[in-house]
Coordinates of N, CA and C in Angstrom, one line a residue:
X1 N -48.7 -30.8 -8.3 CA -48.3 -29.5 -7.8 C -46.8 -29.4 -7.5
X2 N -46.2 -30.5 -7.0 CA -44.8 -30.5 -6.8 C -44.0 -30.5 -8.1
X3 N -44.6 -31.0 -9.2 CA -44.0 -31.0 -10.5 C -43.9 -29.5 -11.0
X4 N -45.0 -28.8 -10.7 CA -45.1 -27.4 -11.1 C -44.1 -26.5 -10.4
X5 N -43.9 -26.8 -9.0 CA -42.9 -26.1 -8.3 C -41.5 -26.4 -8.8
X6 N -41.2 -27.6 -9.1 CA -39.9 -28.0 -9.6 C -39.7 -27.3 -10.9
X7 N -40.6 -27.2 -11.8 CA -40.4 -26.6 -13.1 C -40.2 -25.1 -12.9
X8 N -41.0 -24.5 -12.0 CA -40.8 -23.0 -11.8 C -39.4 -22.7 -11.2
X9 N -39.0 -23.5 -10.2 CA -37.6 -23.4 -9.7 C -36.5 -23.5 -10.7
X10 N -36.7 -24.5 -11.6 CA -35.7 -24.8 -12.6 C -35.6 -23.6 -13.6
X11 N -36.8 -23.1 -14.0 CA -36.8 -21.9 -14.9 C -36.2 -20.7 -14.2
X12 N -36.5 -20.5 -12.9 CA -36.0 -19.3 -12.2 C -34.5 -19.4 -12.1
X13 N -34.0 -20.6 -11.8 CA -32.5 -20.8 -11.6 C -31.8 -20.6 -12.9
X14 N -32.4 -21.1 -14.0 CA -31.8 -21.0 -15.3 C -31.7 -19.5 -15.8
X15 N -32.8 -18.8 -15.5 CA -32.8 -17.4 -15.8 C -31.8 -16.6 -15.0
X16 N -31.7 -17.0 -13.7 CA -30.7 -16.3 -12.8 C -29.3 -16.5 -13.3
X17 N -28.9 -17.8 -13.6 CA -27.6 -18.1 -14.1 C -27.3 -17.4 -15.4
X18 N -28.3 -17.3 -16.3 CA -28.1 -16.7 -17.6 C -27.8 -15.2 -17.4
X19 N -28.5 -14.5 -16.5 CA -28.3 -13.1 -16.2 C -26.9 -12.9 -15.5
X20 N -26.5 -13.9 -14.7 CA -25.1 -13.8 -14.1 C -24.1 -13.8 -15.2
X21 N -24.2 -14.8 -16.2 CA -23.2 -14.9 -17.2 C -23.2 -13.7 -18.1
X22 N -24.3 -13.0 -18.4 CA -24.3 -11.9 -19.2 C -23.7 -10.6 -18.5
X23 N -23.9 -10.5 -17.2 CA -23.4 -9.4 -16.5 C -22.0 -9.6 -15.8
X24 N -21.4 -10.7 -16.1 CA -20.1 -11.0 -15.4 C -19.0 -10.2 -16.0
X25 N -18.0 -9.9 -15.2 CA -16.9 -9.2 -15.6 C -15.8 -10.2 -15.9
X26 N -15.1 -10.0 -17.1 CA -14.0 -10.9 -17.5 C -12.8 -10.0 -17.6
X27 N -11.7 -10.7 -17.8 CA -10.4 -9.9 -18.0 C -10.5 -9.0 -19.2
X28 N -11.2 -9.4 -20.2 CA -11.3 -8.5 -21.4 C -12.0 -7.2 -21.1
X29 N -12.9 -7.3 -20.1 CA -13.7 -6.1 -19.7 C -12.8 -5.1 -19.0
X30 N -11.7 -5.5 -18.4 CA -10.8 -4.7 -17.6 C -9.7 -4.1 -18.5
X31 N -9.5 -4.7 -19.6 CA -8.4 -4.2 -20.5 C -8.7 -2.8 -21.0
X32 N -7.8 -1.9 -20.9 CA -8.1 -0.5 -21.5 C -8.2 -0.6 -23.0
X33 N -9.0 0.3 -23.5 CA -9.2 0.4 -25.0 C -8.0 1.2 -25.5
X34 N -7.8 1.3 -26.8 CA -6.7 2.1 -27.4 C -6.8 3.6 -27.0
X35 N -5.7 4.3 -27.1 CA -5.7 5.7 -26.7 C -6.7 6.5 -27.5
X36 N -7.6 7.3 -26.9 CA -8.6 8.0 -27.6 C -8.0 9.2 -28.4
X37 N -8.4 9.3 -29.7 CA -7.9 10.3 -30.6 C -9.0 11.4 -30.9
X38 N -10.2 10.9 -31.0 CA -11.3 11.9 -31.3 C -12.0 12.3 -30.0
X39 N -12.9 13.3 -30.2 CA -13.7 13.8 -29.1 C -14.7 12.8 -28.7
X40 N -15.3 12.0 -29.6 CA -16.2 11.0 -29.3 C -15.6 9.8 -28.5
X41 N -14.4 9.5 -28.9 CA -13.7 8.4 -28.2 C -13.4 8.8 -26.8
X42 N -13.0 10.1 -26.6 CA -12.7 10.6 -25.3 C -14.0 10.6 -24.4
X43 N -15.1 11.0 -24.9 CA -16.4 11.1 -24.1 C -16.8 9.6 -23.8
X44 N -16.6 8.7 -24.8 CA -17.0 7.3 -24.5 C -16.1 6.7 -23.4
X45 N -14.8 7.1 -23.4 CA -13.9 6.6 -22.4 C -14.2 7.2 -21.0
X46 N -14.6 8.5 -21.0 CA -15.0 9.1 -19.8 C -16.2 8.4 -19.2
X47 N -17.2 8.1 -20.0 CA -18.4 7.4 -19.6 C -18.0 6.0 -19.1
X48 N -17.1 5.3 -19.7 CA -16.7 4.0 -19.3 C -16.1 4.0 -17.9
X49 N -15.4 5.0 -17.6 CA -14.7 5.1 -16.2 C -15.5 5.9 -15.2
X50 N -16.7 6.3 -15.6 CA -17.6 7.1 -14.7 C -17.1 8.5 -14.4
X51 N -16.5 9.1 -15.3 CA -16.0 10.5 -15.2 C -16.8 11.4 -16.1
X52 N -16.8 12.7 -15.8 CA -17.4 13.7 -16.7 C -16.4 13.9 -17.8
X53 N -16.9 14.2 -19.0 CA -16.0 14.4 -20.2 C -15.0 15.5 -19.9
X54 N -15.3 16.6 -19.2 CA -14.4 17.7 -18.9 C -13.3 17.3 -17.9
X55 N -13.6 16.3 -17.0 CA -12.6 16.0 -16.0 C -11.8 14.7 -16.5
X56 N -12.1 14.2 -17.6 CA -11.4 13.0 -18.1 C -10.1 13.4 -18.9
X57 N -9.0 12.9 -18.5 CA -7.7 13.1 -19.2 C -7.0 11.8 -19.2
X58 N -6.7 11.2 -20.4 CA -6.1 9.9 -20.5 C -4.6 10.0 -20.1
X59 N -4.1 8.9 -19.7 CA -2.6 8.8 -19.3 C -1.9 9.1 -20.6
X60 N -0.8 10.0 -20.6 CA -0.1 10.3 -21.8 C 0.4 9.0 -22.5
X61 N 0.3 9.0 -23.8 CA 0.7 7.8 -24.6 C 2.2 7.7 -24.7
X62 N 2.9 7.0 -23.8 CA 4.3 6.9 -23.9 C 4.8 5.5 -24.3
X63 N 3.9 4.7 -24.8 CA 4.2 3.3 -25.3 C 4.1 2.3 -24.2
X64 N 3.7 2.6 -23.0 CA 3.5 1.6 -22.0 C 2.3 0.8 -22.1
X65 N 1.3 1.2 -22.9 CA 0.1 0.4 -23.1 C -1.0 0.7 -22.1
X66 N -1.1 1.9 -21.5 CA -2.2 2.2 -20.6 C -3.4 2.6 -21.4
X67 N -3.4 2.9 -22.6 CA -4.5 3.1 -23.5 C -5.4 4.3 -23.0
X68 N -6.7 4.0 -22.9 CA -7.6 5.1 -22.5 C -7.8 5.3 -21.0
X69 N -6.9 4.6 -20.2 CA -7.1 4.7 -18.8 C -6.9 6.2 -18.3
X70 N -7.8 6.7 -17.4 CA -7.7 8.1 -17.0 C -6.4 8.4 -16.2
X71 N -5.9 9.6 -16.4 CA -4.7 10.0 -15.6 C -5.2 10.6 -14.3
X72 N -5.0 9.9 -13.2 CA -5.5 10.4 -11.9 C -4.4 10.8 -11.1
X73 N -4.6 11.8 -10.2 CA -3.6 12.3 -9.3 C -3.4 11.3 -8.2
X74 N -2.2 11.0 -7.8 CA -2.0 10.0 -6.8 C -2.5 10.5 -5.4
X75 N -3.3 9.7 -4.8 CA -3.9 10.1 -3.5 C -3.7 8.9 -2.6
X76 N -3.0 9.0 -1.5 CA -2.8 7.9 -0.6 C -4.0 7.7 0.3
X77 N -4.1 6.5 0.9 CA -5.3 6.2 1.7 C -5.3 7.1 2.9
X78 N -4.2 7.5 3.5 CA -4.2 8.3 4.7 C -4.7 9.7 4.5
X79 N -4.7 10.2 3.2 CA -5.1 11.5 2.9 C -6.6 11.6 2.8
X80 N -7.4 10.5 2.7 CA -8.8 10.5 2.6 C -9.5 10.5 3.9
X81 N -10.7 11.0 3.9 CA -11.5 11.2 5.2 C -11.8 9.8 5.8
X82 N -11.3 9.6 7.1 CA -11.6 8.3 7.7 C -13.0 8.2 8.2
X83 N -13.7 9.2 8.3 CA -15.1 9.2 8.9 C -16.2 9.1 7.8
X84 N -15.8 9.1 6.6 CA -16.8 9.0 5.5 C -17.2 7.5 5.4
X85 N -18.5 7.2 5.1 CA -18.9 5.8 5.0 C -18.5 5.2 3.7
X86 N -17.2 4.8 3.6 CA -16.7 4.2 2.4 C -17.3 2.8 2.1
X87 N -17.4 2.4 0.9 CA -17.8 1.0 0.5 C -16.7 0.0 0.9
X88 N -15.5 0.4 0.8 CA -14.3 -0.4 1.1 C -13.5 0.4 2.1
X89 N -13.8 0.4 3.4 CA -13.2 1.3 4.4 C -11.7 1.0 4.6
X90 N -11.2 -0.2 4.3 CA -9.8 -0.5 4.5 C -8.9 0.2 3.4
X91 N -9.5 0.5 2.3 CA -8.8 1.3 1.2 C -9.4 2.7 1.1
X92 N -10.4 3.0 1.8 CA -11.1 4.3 1.7 C -11.5 4.6 0.3
X93 N -12.2 3.8 -0.3 CA -12.7 4.0 -1.7 C -14.1 3.4 -1.8
X94 N -14.8 3.9 -2.9 CA -16.1 3.4 -3.1 C -16.2 2.5 -4.3
X95 N -17.3 1.8 -4.5 CA -17.5 0.9 -5.6 C -17.5 1.6 -6.9
X96 N -16.9 1.1 -7.9 CA -16.7 1.6 -9.3 C -16.0 2.9 -9.3
X97 N -15.2 3.2 -8.3 CA -14.4 4.5 -8.3 C -13.1 4.1 -9.1
X98 N -12.8 4.9 -10.1 CA -11.5 4.6 -10.8 C -10.3 4.7 -9.9
X99 N -9.4 3.8 -10.1 CA -8.2 3.8 -9.3 C -7.0 4.3 -10.1
X100 N -6.0 4.8 -9.3 CA -4.8 5.2 -10.0 C -4.1 3.9 -10.5
X101 N -3.4 4.1 -11.6 CA -2.8 2.9 -12.2 C -1.8 2.2 -11.3
X102 N -1.2 2.9 -10.3 CA -0.3 2.4 -9.3 C -0.9 2.4 -7.9
X103 N -2.2 2.0 -7.9 CA -2.9 2.1 -6.6 C -2.3 1.2 -5.5
X104 N -1.6 0.1 -5.9 CA -1.1 -0.8 -4.9 C 0.1 -0.2 -4.1
X105 N 0.7 0.9 -4.6 CA 1.8 1.5 -3.8 C 1.3 2.6 -2.9
X106 N 0.0 3.0 -3.0 CA -0.6 4.0 -2.1 C -1.5 3.4 -1.1
X107 N -1.4 2.2 -0.7 CA -2.2 1.5 0.3 C -1.6 2.0 1.7
X108 N -2.4 1.7 2.8 CA -2.0 2.2 4.1 C -0.6 1.7 4.5
X109 N -0.1 0.6 4.1 CA 1.2 0.1 4.5 C 2.3 0.4 3.6
X110 N 2.1 1.3 2.6 CA 3.1 1.7 1.7 C 3.4 3.2 1.7
X111 N 3.4 3.8 0.6 CA 3.8 5.2 0.5 C 2.6 6.2 0.8
X112 N 2.9 7.2 1.5 CA 2.0 8.3 1.8 C 2.5 9.5 1.0
X113 N 1.8 9.9 -0.1 CA 2.4 11.0 -0.9 C 2.2 12.3 -0.2
X114 N 1.3 12.4 0.7 CA 1.0 13.7 1.4 C 1.8 13.8 2.7
X115 N 2.7 12.9 3.0 CA 3.5 13.0 4.3 C 4.5 14.1 4.3
X116 N 4.4 14.9 5.3 CA 5.3 16.1 5.5 C 5.9 15.9 6.8
X117 N 7.3 15.6 6.9 CA 7.9 15.4 8.2 C 8.0 16.6 9.0
X118 N 8.0 16.4 10.3 CA 8.0 17.6 11.2 C 9.3 18.4 11.2
X119 N 10.4 17.6 11.0 CA 11.7 18.3 10.9 C 12.3 18.0 9.5
X120 N 13.2 18.9 9.1 CA 13.9 18.7 7.8 C 14.9 17.6 7.8
X121 N 15.3 17.1 6.7 CA 16.3 16.0 6.6 C 17.6 16.4 7.3
X122 N 18.0 17.6 7.1 CA 19.2 18.1 7.7 C 19.1 18.1 9.2
X123 N 18.0 18.6 9.7 CA 17.8 18.6 11.2 C 17.8 17.2 11.8
X124 N 17.2 16.2 11.1 CA 17.2 14.8 11.6 C 18.6 14.2 11.5
X125 N 19.4 14.5 10.5 CA 20.7 14.0 10.4 C 21.6 14.6 11.4
X126 N 21.4 15.9 11.7 CA 22.2 16.6 12.7 C 21.9 16.0 14.1
X127 N 20.6 15.8 14.4 CA 20.2 15.2 15.6 C 20.8 13.8 15.8
X128 N 20.8 13.0 14.8 CA 21.4 11.6 14.8 C 22.9 11.7 15.1
X129 N 23.6 12.5 14.3 CA 25.1 12.6 14.5 C 25.4 13.2 15.9
X130 N 24.6 14.2 16.4 CA 24.8 14.7 17.7 C 24.6 13.7 18.8
X131 N 23.6 12.9 18.7 CA 23.4 11.8 19.7 C 24.4 10.8 19.7
X132 N 24.8 10.2 18.5 CA 25.8 9.2 18.5 C 27.2 9.8 18.8
X133 N 27.5 10.9 18.2 CA 28.8 11.6 18.5 C 29.0 11.9 20.0
X134 N 27.9 12.4 20.6 CA 28.0 12.8 22.0 C 28.2 11.6 22.9
X135 N 27.5 10.5 22.5 CA 27.7 9.2 23.3 C 29.1 8.7 23.2
X136 N 29.6 8.8 21.9 CA 31.0 8.3 21.7 C 32.0 9.2 22.5
X137 N 31.8 10.5 22.5 CA 32.7 11.5 23.2 C 32.6 11.2 24.7
X138 N 31.5 11.1 25.2 CA 31.3 10.8 26.7 C 32.0 9.5 27.1
X139 N 31.9 8.5 26.2 CA 32.5 7.2 26.5 C 34.0 7.3 26.4
X140 N 34.5 8.1 25.4 CA 36.0 8.2 25.3 C 36.6 9.1 26.4
X141 N 36.0 10.2 26.7 CA 36.5 11.0 27.7 C 36.4 10.4 29.1
X142 N 35.4 9.7 29.4 CA 35.2 9.2 30.7 C 35.6 7.7 30.8
X143 N 36.5 7.3 30.0 CA 36.9 5.8 30.0 C 37.3 5.3 31.3
X144 N 38.2 6.1 32.0 CA 38.7 5.6 33.3 C 37.7 5.9 34.5
X145 N 36.9 6.9 34.3 CA 36.0 7.3 35.4 C 34.7 6.4 35.5
X146 N 34.5 5.5 34.5 CA 33.3 4.7 34.5 C 33.4 3.4 35.2
X147 N 34.6 3.1 35.7 CA 34.8 1.8 36.4 C 34.9 1.9 37.9
X148 N 34.4 1.0 38.6 CA 34.5 1.0 40.1 C 35.9 0.4 40.4
X149 N 36.5 0.9 41.5 CA 37.8 0.3 41.9 C 37.7 -1.2 42.3
X150 N 38.7 -1.9 41.9 CA 38.7 -3.4 42.2 C 39.9 -3.7 43.1
X151 N 39.7 -4.7 43.9 CA 40.9 -5.2 44.7 C 41.8 -6.0 43.8
X152 N 43.1 -6.1 44.3 CA 44.1 -6.8 43.5 C 43.7 -8.3 43.5
X153 N 43.9 -8.9 42.3 CA 43.5 -10.3 42.2 C 44.5 -11.2 43.0
X154 N 43.9 -12.2 43.7 CA 44.7 -13.0 44.6 C 45.1 -14.3 43.8
X155 N 46.2 -14.2 43.1 CA 46.7 -15.3 42.3 C 48.0 -15.8 42.9
X156 N 48.3 -17.1 42.7 CA 49.5 -17.7 43.3 C 50.7 -17.2 42.5
X157 N 51.9 -17.4 43.0 CA 53.1 -17.0 42.3 C 53.3 -17.9 41.1
X158 N 53.9 -17.4 40.1 CA 54.1 -18.3 38.9 C 55.0 -19.5 39.2
X159 N 54.6 -20.7 38.8 CA 55.3 -21.9 39.0 C 54.9 -22.6 40.3
X160 N 54.1 -22.0 41.1 CA 53.7 -22.7 42.4 C 52.3 -23.3 42.1
X161 N 52.2 -24.6 42.6 CA 51.0 -25.3 42.4 C 50.1 -24.8 43.6
X162 N 48.9 -24.4 43.3 CA 47.9 -24.0 44.3 C 46.8 -24.9 44.4
X163 N 46.9 -26.1 43.9 CA 45.9 -27.1 44.0 C 46.5 -28.5 44.2
X164 N 45.8 -29.4 44.9 CA 46.3 -30.7 45.1 C 45.1 -31.7 44.8
X165 N 45.4 -32.9 44.4 CA 44.4 -33.9 44.2 C 44.5 -35.0 45.2
X166 N 44.7 -34.8 46.4 CA 45.0 -35.8 47.4 C 43.7 -36.2 48.1

């Protein structure tokens, strides 16, 4: 009976490892295919990236080698819904979701493409110059008024010894 269990376990493990090797992802699987030229190639590329054929648009062929990778609008992590149950909540994305080709610069600690500052650049520069210039002006104008009066220093006459080592 123990021999039968051992044989069953061996066959099950061999079948499991074989299925793992067949379904594994390799670097060659991640490499984009050549730029699609026909309608059939475009629909195959859309299916490969999990997109509908009408929403698939490849990155323009500029010689950089992106091939059939889809041209996606850059969306930073902060722009996505924080309350949605994401598969990867730290990046707010789901499994098998196509990523922008420069996804690493749109992470939470990098660029936010949807950031709109509260004040214009001119207003921020004017506020900075006003604060620093005002501080400098107050310091310059009130140079003598900022110090408390001091008593005259009690120093001996020049040439007179005021210490002894006796």
